[in-house]
Structures are given as structure tokens and as C-alpha cells.
PDB file of C-alpha atoms in Angstrom:
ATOM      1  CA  UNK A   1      25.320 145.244 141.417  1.00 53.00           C
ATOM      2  CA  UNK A   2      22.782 142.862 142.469  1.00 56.00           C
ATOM      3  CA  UNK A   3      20.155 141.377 139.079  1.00 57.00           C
ATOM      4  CA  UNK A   4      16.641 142.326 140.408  1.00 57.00           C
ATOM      5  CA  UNK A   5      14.874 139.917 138.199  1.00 58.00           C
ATOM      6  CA  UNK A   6      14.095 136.809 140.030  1.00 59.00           C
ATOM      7  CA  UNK A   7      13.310 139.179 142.942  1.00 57.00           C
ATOM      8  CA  UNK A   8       9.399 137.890 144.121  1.00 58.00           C
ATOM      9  CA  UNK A   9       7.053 140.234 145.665  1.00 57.00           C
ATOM     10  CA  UNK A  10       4.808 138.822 148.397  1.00 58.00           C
ATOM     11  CA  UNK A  11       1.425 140.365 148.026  1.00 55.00           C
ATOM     12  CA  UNK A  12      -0.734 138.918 151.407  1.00 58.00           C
ATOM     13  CA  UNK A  13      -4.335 137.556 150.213  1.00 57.00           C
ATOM     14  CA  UNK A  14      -6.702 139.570 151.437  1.00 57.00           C
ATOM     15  CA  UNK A  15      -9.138 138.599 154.031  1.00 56.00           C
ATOM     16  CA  UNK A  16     -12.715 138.227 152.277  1.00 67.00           C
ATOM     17  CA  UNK A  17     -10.023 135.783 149.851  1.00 64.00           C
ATOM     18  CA  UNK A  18      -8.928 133.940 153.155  1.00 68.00           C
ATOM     19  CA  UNK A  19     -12.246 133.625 154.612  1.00 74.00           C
ATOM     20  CA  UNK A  20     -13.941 132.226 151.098  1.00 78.00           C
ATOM     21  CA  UNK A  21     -11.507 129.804 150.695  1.00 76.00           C
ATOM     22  CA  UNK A  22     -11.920 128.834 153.835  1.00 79.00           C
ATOM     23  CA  UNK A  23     -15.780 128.412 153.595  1.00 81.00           C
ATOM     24  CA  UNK A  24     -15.511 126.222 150.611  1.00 81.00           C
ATOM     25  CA  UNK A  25     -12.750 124.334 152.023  1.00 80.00           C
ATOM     26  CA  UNK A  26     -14.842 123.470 155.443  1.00 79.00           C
ATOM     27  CA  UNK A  27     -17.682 122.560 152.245  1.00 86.00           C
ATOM     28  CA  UNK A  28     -15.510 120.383 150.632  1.00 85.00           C
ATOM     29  CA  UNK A  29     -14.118 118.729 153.844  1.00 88.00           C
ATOM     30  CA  UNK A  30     -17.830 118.347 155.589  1.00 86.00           C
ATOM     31  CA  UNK A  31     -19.340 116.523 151.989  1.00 84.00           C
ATOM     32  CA  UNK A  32     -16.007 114.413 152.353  1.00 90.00           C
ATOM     33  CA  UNK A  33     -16.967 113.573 156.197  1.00 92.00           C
ATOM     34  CA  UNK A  34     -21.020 113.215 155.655  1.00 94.00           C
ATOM     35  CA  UNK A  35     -20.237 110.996 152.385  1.00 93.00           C
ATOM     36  CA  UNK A  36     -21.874 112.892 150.138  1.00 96.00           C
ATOM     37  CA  UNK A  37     -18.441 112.779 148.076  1.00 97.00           C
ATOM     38  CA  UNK A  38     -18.372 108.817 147.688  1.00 97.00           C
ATOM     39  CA  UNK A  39     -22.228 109.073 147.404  1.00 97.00           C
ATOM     40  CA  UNK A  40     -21.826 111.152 144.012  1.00 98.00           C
ATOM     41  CA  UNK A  41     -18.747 109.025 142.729  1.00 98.00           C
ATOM     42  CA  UNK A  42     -21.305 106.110 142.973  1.00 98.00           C
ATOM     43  CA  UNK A  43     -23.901 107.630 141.139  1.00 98.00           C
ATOM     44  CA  UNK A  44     -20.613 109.275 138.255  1.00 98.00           C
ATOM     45  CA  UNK A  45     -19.474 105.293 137.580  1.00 98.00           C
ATOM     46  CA  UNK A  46     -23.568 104.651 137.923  1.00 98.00           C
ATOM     47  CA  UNK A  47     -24.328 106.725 135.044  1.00 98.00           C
ATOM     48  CA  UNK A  48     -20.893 105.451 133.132  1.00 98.00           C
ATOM     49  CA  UNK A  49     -22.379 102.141 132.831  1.00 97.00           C
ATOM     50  CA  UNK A  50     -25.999 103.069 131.074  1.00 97.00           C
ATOM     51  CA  UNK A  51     -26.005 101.578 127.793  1.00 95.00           C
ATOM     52  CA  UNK A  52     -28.997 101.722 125.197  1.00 95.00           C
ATOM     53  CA  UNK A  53     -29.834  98.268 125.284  1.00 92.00           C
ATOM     54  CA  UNK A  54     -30.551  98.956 129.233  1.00 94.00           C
ATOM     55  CA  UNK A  55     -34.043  99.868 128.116  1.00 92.00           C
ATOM     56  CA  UNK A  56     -34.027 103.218 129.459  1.00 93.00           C
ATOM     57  CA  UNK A  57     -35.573 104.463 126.213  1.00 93.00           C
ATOM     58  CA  UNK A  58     -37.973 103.211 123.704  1.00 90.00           C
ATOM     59  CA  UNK A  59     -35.662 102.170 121.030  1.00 88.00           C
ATOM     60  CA  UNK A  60     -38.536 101.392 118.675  1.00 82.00           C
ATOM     61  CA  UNK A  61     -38.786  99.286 115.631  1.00 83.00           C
ATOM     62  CA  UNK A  62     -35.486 100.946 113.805  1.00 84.00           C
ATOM     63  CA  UNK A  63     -32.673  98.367 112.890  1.00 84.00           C
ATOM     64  CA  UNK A  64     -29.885  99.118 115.776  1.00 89.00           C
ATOM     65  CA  UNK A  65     -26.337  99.050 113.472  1.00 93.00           C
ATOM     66  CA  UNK A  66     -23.629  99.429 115.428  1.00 93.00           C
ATOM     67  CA  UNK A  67     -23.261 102.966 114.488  1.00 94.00           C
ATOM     68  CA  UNK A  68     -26.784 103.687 115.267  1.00 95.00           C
ATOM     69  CA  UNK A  69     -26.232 102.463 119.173  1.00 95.00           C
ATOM     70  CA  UNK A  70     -22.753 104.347 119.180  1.00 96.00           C
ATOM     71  CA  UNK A  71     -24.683 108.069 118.800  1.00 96.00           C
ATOM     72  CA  UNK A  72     -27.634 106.727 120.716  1.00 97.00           C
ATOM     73  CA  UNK A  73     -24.418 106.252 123.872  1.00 97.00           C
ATOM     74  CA  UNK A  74     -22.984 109.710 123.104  1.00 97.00           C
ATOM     75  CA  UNK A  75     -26.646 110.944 123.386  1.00 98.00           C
ATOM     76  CA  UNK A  76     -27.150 109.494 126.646  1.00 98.00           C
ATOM     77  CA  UNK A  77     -23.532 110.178 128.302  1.00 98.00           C
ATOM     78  CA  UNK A  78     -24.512 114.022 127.262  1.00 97.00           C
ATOM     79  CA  UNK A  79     -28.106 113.612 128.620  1.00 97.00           C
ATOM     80  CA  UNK A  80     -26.037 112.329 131.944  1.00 98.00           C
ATOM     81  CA  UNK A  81     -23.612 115.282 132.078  1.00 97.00           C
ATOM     82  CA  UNK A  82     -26.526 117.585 131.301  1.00 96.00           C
ATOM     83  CA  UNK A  83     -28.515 116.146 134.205  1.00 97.00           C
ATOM     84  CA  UNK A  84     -25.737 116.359 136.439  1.00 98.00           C
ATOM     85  CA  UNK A  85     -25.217 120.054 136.056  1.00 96.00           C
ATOM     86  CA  UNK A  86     -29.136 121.263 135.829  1.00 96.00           C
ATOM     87  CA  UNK A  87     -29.955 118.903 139.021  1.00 97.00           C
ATOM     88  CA  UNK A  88     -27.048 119.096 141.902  1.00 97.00           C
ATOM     89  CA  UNK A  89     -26.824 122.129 143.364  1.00 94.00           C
ATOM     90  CA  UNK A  90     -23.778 121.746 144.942  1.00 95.00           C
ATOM     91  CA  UNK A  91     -20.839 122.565 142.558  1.00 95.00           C
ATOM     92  CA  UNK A  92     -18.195 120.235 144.125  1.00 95.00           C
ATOM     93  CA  UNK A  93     -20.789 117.643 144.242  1.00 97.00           C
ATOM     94  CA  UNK A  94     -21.485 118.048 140.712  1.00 97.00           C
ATOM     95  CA  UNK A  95     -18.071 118.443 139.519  1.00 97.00           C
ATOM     96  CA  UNK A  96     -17.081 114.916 141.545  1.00 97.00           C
ATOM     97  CA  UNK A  97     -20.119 113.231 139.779  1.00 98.00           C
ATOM     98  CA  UNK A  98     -19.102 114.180 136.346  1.00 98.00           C
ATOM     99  CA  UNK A  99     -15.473 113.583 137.210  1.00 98.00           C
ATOM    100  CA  UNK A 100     -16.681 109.922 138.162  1.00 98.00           C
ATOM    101  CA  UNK A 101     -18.423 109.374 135.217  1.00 98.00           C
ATOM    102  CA  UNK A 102     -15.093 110.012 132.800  1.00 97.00           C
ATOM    103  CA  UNK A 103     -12.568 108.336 134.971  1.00 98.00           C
ATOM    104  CA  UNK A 104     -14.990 105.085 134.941  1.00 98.00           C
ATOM    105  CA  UNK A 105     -15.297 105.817 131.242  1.00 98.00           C
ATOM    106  CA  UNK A 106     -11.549 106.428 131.052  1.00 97.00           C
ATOM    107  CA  UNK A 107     -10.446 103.532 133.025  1.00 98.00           C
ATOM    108  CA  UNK A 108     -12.895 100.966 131.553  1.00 98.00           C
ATOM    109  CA  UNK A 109     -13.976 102.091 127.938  1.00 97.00           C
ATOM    110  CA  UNK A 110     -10.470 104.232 126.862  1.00 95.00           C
ATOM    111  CA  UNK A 111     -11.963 103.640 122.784  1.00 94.00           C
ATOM    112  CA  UNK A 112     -15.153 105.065 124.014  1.00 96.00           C
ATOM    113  CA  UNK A 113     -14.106 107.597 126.109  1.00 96.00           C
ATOM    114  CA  UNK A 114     -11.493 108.606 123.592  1.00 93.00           C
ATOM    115  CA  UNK A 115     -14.357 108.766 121.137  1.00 92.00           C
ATOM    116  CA  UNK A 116     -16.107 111.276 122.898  1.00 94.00           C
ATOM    117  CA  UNK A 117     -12.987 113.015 125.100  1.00 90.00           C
ATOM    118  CA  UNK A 118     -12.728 115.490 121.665  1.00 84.00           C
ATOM    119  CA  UNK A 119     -16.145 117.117 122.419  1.00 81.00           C
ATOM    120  CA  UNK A 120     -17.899 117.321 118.890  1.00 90.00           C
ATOM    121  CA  UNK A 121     -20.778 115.763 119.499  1.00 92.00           C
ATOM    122  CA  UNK A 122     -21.581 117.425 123.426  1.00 94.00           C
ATOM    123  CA  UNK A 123     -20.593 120.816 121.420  1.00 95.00           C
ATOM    124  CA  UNK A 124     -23.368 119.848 119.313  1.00 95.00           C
ATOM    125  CA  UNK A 125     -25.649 118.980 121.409  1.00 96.00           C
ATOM    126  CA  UNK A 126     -25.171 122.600 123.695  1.00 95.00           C
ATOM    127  CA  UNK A 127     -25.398 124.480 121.196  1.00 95.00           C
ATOM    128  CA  UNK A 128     -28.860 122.409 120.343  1.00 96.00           C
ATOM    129  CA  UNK A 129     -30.274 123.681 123.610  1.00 95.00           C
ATOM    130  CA  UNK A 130     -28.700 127.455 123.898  1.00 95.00           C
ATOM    131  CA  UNK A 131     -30.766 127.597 120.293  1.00 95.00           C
ATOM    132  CA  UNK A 132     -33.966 129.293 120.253  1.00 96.00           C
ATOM    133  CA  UNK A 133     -37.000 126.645 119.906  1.00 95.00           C
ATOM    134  CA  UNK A 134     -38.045 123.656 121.548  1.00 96.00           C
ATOM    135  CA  UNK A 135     -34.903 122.263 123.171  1.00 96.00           C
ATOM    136  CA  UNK A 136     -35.695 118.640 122.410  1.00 97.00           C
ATOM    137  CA  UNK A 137     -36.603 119.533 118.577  1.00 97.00           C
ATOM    138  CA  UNK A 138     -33.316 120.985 118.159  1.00 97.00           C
ATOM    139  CA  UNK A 139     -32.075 118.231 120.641  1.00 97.00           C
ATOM    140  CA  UNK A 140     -33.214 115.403 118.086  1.00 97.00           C
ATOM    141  CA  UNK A 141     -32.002 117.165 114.893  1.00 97.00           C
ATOM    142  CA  UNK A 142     -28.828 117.385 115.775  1.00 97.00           C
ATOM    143  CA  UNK A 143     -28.975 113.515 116.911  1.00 97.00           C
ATOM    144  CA  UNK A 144     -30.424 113.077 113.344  1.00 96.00           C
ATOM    145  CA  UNK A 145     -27.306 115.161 111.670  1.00 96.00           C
ATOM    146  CA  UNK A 146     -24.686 113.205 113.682  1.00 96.00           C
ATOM    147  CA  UNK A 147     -26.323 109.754 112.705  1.00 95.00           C
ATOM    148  CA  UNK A 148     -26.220 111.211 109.110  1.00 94.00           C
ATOM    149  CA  UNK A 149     -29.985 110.001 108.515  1.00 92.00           C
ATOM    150  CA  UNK A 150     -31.946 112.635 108.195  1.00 91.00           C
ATOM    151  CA  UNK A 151     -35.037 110.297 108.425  1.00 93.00           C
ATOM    152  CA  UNK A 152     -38.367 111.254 110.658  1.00 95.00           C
ATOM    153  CA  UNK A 153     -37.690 107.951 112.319  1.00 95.00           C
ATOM    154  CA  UNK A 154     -34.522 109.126 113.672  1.00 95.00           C
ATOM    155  CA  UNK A 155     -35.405 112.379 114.786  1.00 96.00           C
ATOM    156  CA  UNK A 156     -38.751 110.842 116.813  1.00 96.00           C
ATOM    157  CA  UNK A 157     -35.665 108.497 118.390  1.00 96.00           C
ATOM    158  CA  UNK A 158     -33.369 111.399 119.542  1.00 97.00           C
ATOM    159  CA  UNK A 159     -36.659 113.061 121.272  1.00 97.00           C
ATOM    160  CA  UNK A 160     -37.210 110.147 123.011  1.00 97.00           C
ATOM    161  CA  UNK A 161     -33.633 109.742 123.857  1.00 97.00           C
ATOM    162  CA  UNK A 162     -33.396 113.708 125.214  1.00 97.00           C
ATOM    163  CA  UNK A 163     -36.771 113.160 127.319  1.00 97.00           C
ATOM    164  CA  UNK A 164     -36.497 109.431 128.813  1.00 97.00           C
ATOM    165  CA  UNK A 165     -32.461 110.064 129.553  1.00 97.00           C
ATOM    166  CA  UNK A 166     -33.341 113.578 131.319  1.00 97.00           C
ATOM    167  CA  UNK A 167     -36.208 111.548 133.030  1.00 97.00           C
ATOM    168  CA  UNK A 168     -33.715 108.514 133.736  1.00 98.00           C
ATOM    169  CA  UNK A 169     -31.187 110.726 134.946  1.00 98.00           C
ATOM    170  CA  UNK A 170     -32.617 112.853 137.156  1.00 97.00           C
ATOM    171  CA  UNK A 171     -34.305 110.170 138.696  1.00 97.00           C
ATOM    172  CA  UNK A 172     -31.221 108.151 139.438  1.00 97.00           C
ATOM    173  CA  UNK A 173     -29.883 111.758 140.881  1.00 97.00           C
ATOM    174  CA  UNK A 174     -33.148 111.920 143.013  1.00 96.00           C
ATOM    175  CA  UNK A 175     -32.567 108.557 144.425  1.00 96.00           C
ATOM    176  CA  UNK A 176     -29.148 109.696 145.514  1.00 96.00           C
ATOM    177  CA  UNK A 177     -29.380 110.705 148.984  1.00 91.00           C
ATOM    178  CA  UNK A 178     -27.144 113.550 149.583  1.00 92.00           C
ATOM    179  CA  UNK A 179     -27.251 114.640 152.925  1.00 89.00           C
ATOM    180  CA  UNK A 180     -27.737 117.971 153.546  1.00 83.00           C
ATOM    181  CA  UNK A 181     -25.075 119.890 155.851  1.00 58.00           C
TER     182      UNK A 181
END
């Protein structure tokens, strides 16, 4: 008697599935064709490269160890990741930026990126704005706990680093210009 167990059953997709996939394929394949895909890698490896000595925020009169600038990057990369998703609309888009951002990372920093590839500190930091309060209070105390100095200095840094990175950010995505299909 025949074994029945590596017997597949075809199921057909239905047709709203067929027709969706074929909408955000044609999506895909017109941001491909307009350039808005190379347009967003640009501005992933863009965002890669910010540094804190770029003098995108007020770093103040604090003495920068190099532990100090490490969490200050961290901050920043989230703040870029975080400005990403809140400010392109268009998933794929978004998605392609990010993706660009951590394969430049990846490809050109592997101890950074490895660093920050476990997700601690970006855990940290959403769960800092899904908390109730003042987003860039609870923002900057968490910057203060991961610095381990629990100092006003510090926190008045990581507000400055949540505000002029969002501000930085979103600019940069601003200046992008994604054509609109």
C-alpha cells in the first residue's frame, strides 16, 4: 500500500492574496525604476557615518572618554533608526534605509555593529519612549543609566542628543527627495 505522508496538498492562493502581492510587487518594482530605492540606500550608509564629533549636537563642556562617545553613537544610530521609521511613509522605503544603515555598519564597523547587533541598548531606549512622561526625559535617563553616571550633566546631554539627532535626522530624511509615484 502506498505511504501517504509526503503526499502535498496544493491549496490555490486566493485572489485578494494574488492581487496584494501583486500591488506591492508593482510598489517595490516602480521605487526600484524611479530610484527612490538607491535614493534611501544613500541616505541608510548617510546616516551610518554620523559620528558625535560631527557636531550634530552640543556636546558641551563634559570630558568625552571613550566610553562616553561610544553611548553618545548608540544614542544617535537609535535616534537614526527611530527617525527612519516615524518619517518615511513608505514601508519598503523605510525598511531599505534601515537595512542600509546596518550593512554599511556591518561591512565597515563589524566591532561596532557587533556592539550594538544584540539590541540592549535600542531595547532601552523603546521602552524609554512607549513609557508614560516626556519622551525625551525618559529618553535621557536611560542614556544616563547606560553611561552609568547618573550625573545632571549627563542627563541634560542625552536630551540634547534625543532632540538635535531627531532634528538632524529628519532633516537629512527631508532633504532626500523621494519621488512620489
Amino acid at each position: 500500500m502506498a505511504d501517504d505522508r509526503d503526499m502535498k496538498i496544493y491549496v490555490k492562493k486566493s485572489m485578494t492574496e494574488t492581487g496584494e502581492f501583486k500591488i506591492i510587487n508593482d510598489e517595490i518594482q516602480s521605487h526600484i525604476a524611479n530610484g527612490n530605492r538607491d535614493k534611501a540606500v544613500a541616505l541608510g550608509q548617510k546616516m551610518a557615518k554620523v559620528r558625535p564629533e560631527d557636531g550634530i549636537v552640543d556636546l558641551g563642556k563634559l570630558n568625552m572618554t571613550s566610553a562616553l562617545l561610544y553611548q553618545i553613537r548608540v544614542l544617535l544610530t537609535f535616534m537614526a533608526e527611530y527617525s527612519i521609521q516615524k518619517k518615511i511613509p513608505v514601508e519598503f522605503l523605510a525598511d531599505t534605509a534601515s537595512s542600509a544603515m546596518y550593512e554599511y555598519l556591518k561591512a565597515n564597523e563589524s566591532g561596532y555593529y557587533d556592539n550594538i547587533s544584540d539590541g540592549a541598548a535600542f531595547t532601552f531606549y523603546l521602552l524609554a519612549l512607549k513609557k508614560e512622561g516626556d519622551p525625551t526625559e525618559n529618553i535621557a535617563k536611560q542614556f544616563s543609566m547606560l553611561c552609568n553616571i547618573n550625573w545632571p550633566e549627563i542627563i541634560e546631554l542625552g536630551k540634547r542628543i534625543f532632540t538635535q539627532g531627531a532634528d538632524y535626522f529628519d532633516k537629512m530624511i527631508n532633504e532626500t527627495s523621494f519621488e512620489n509615484d
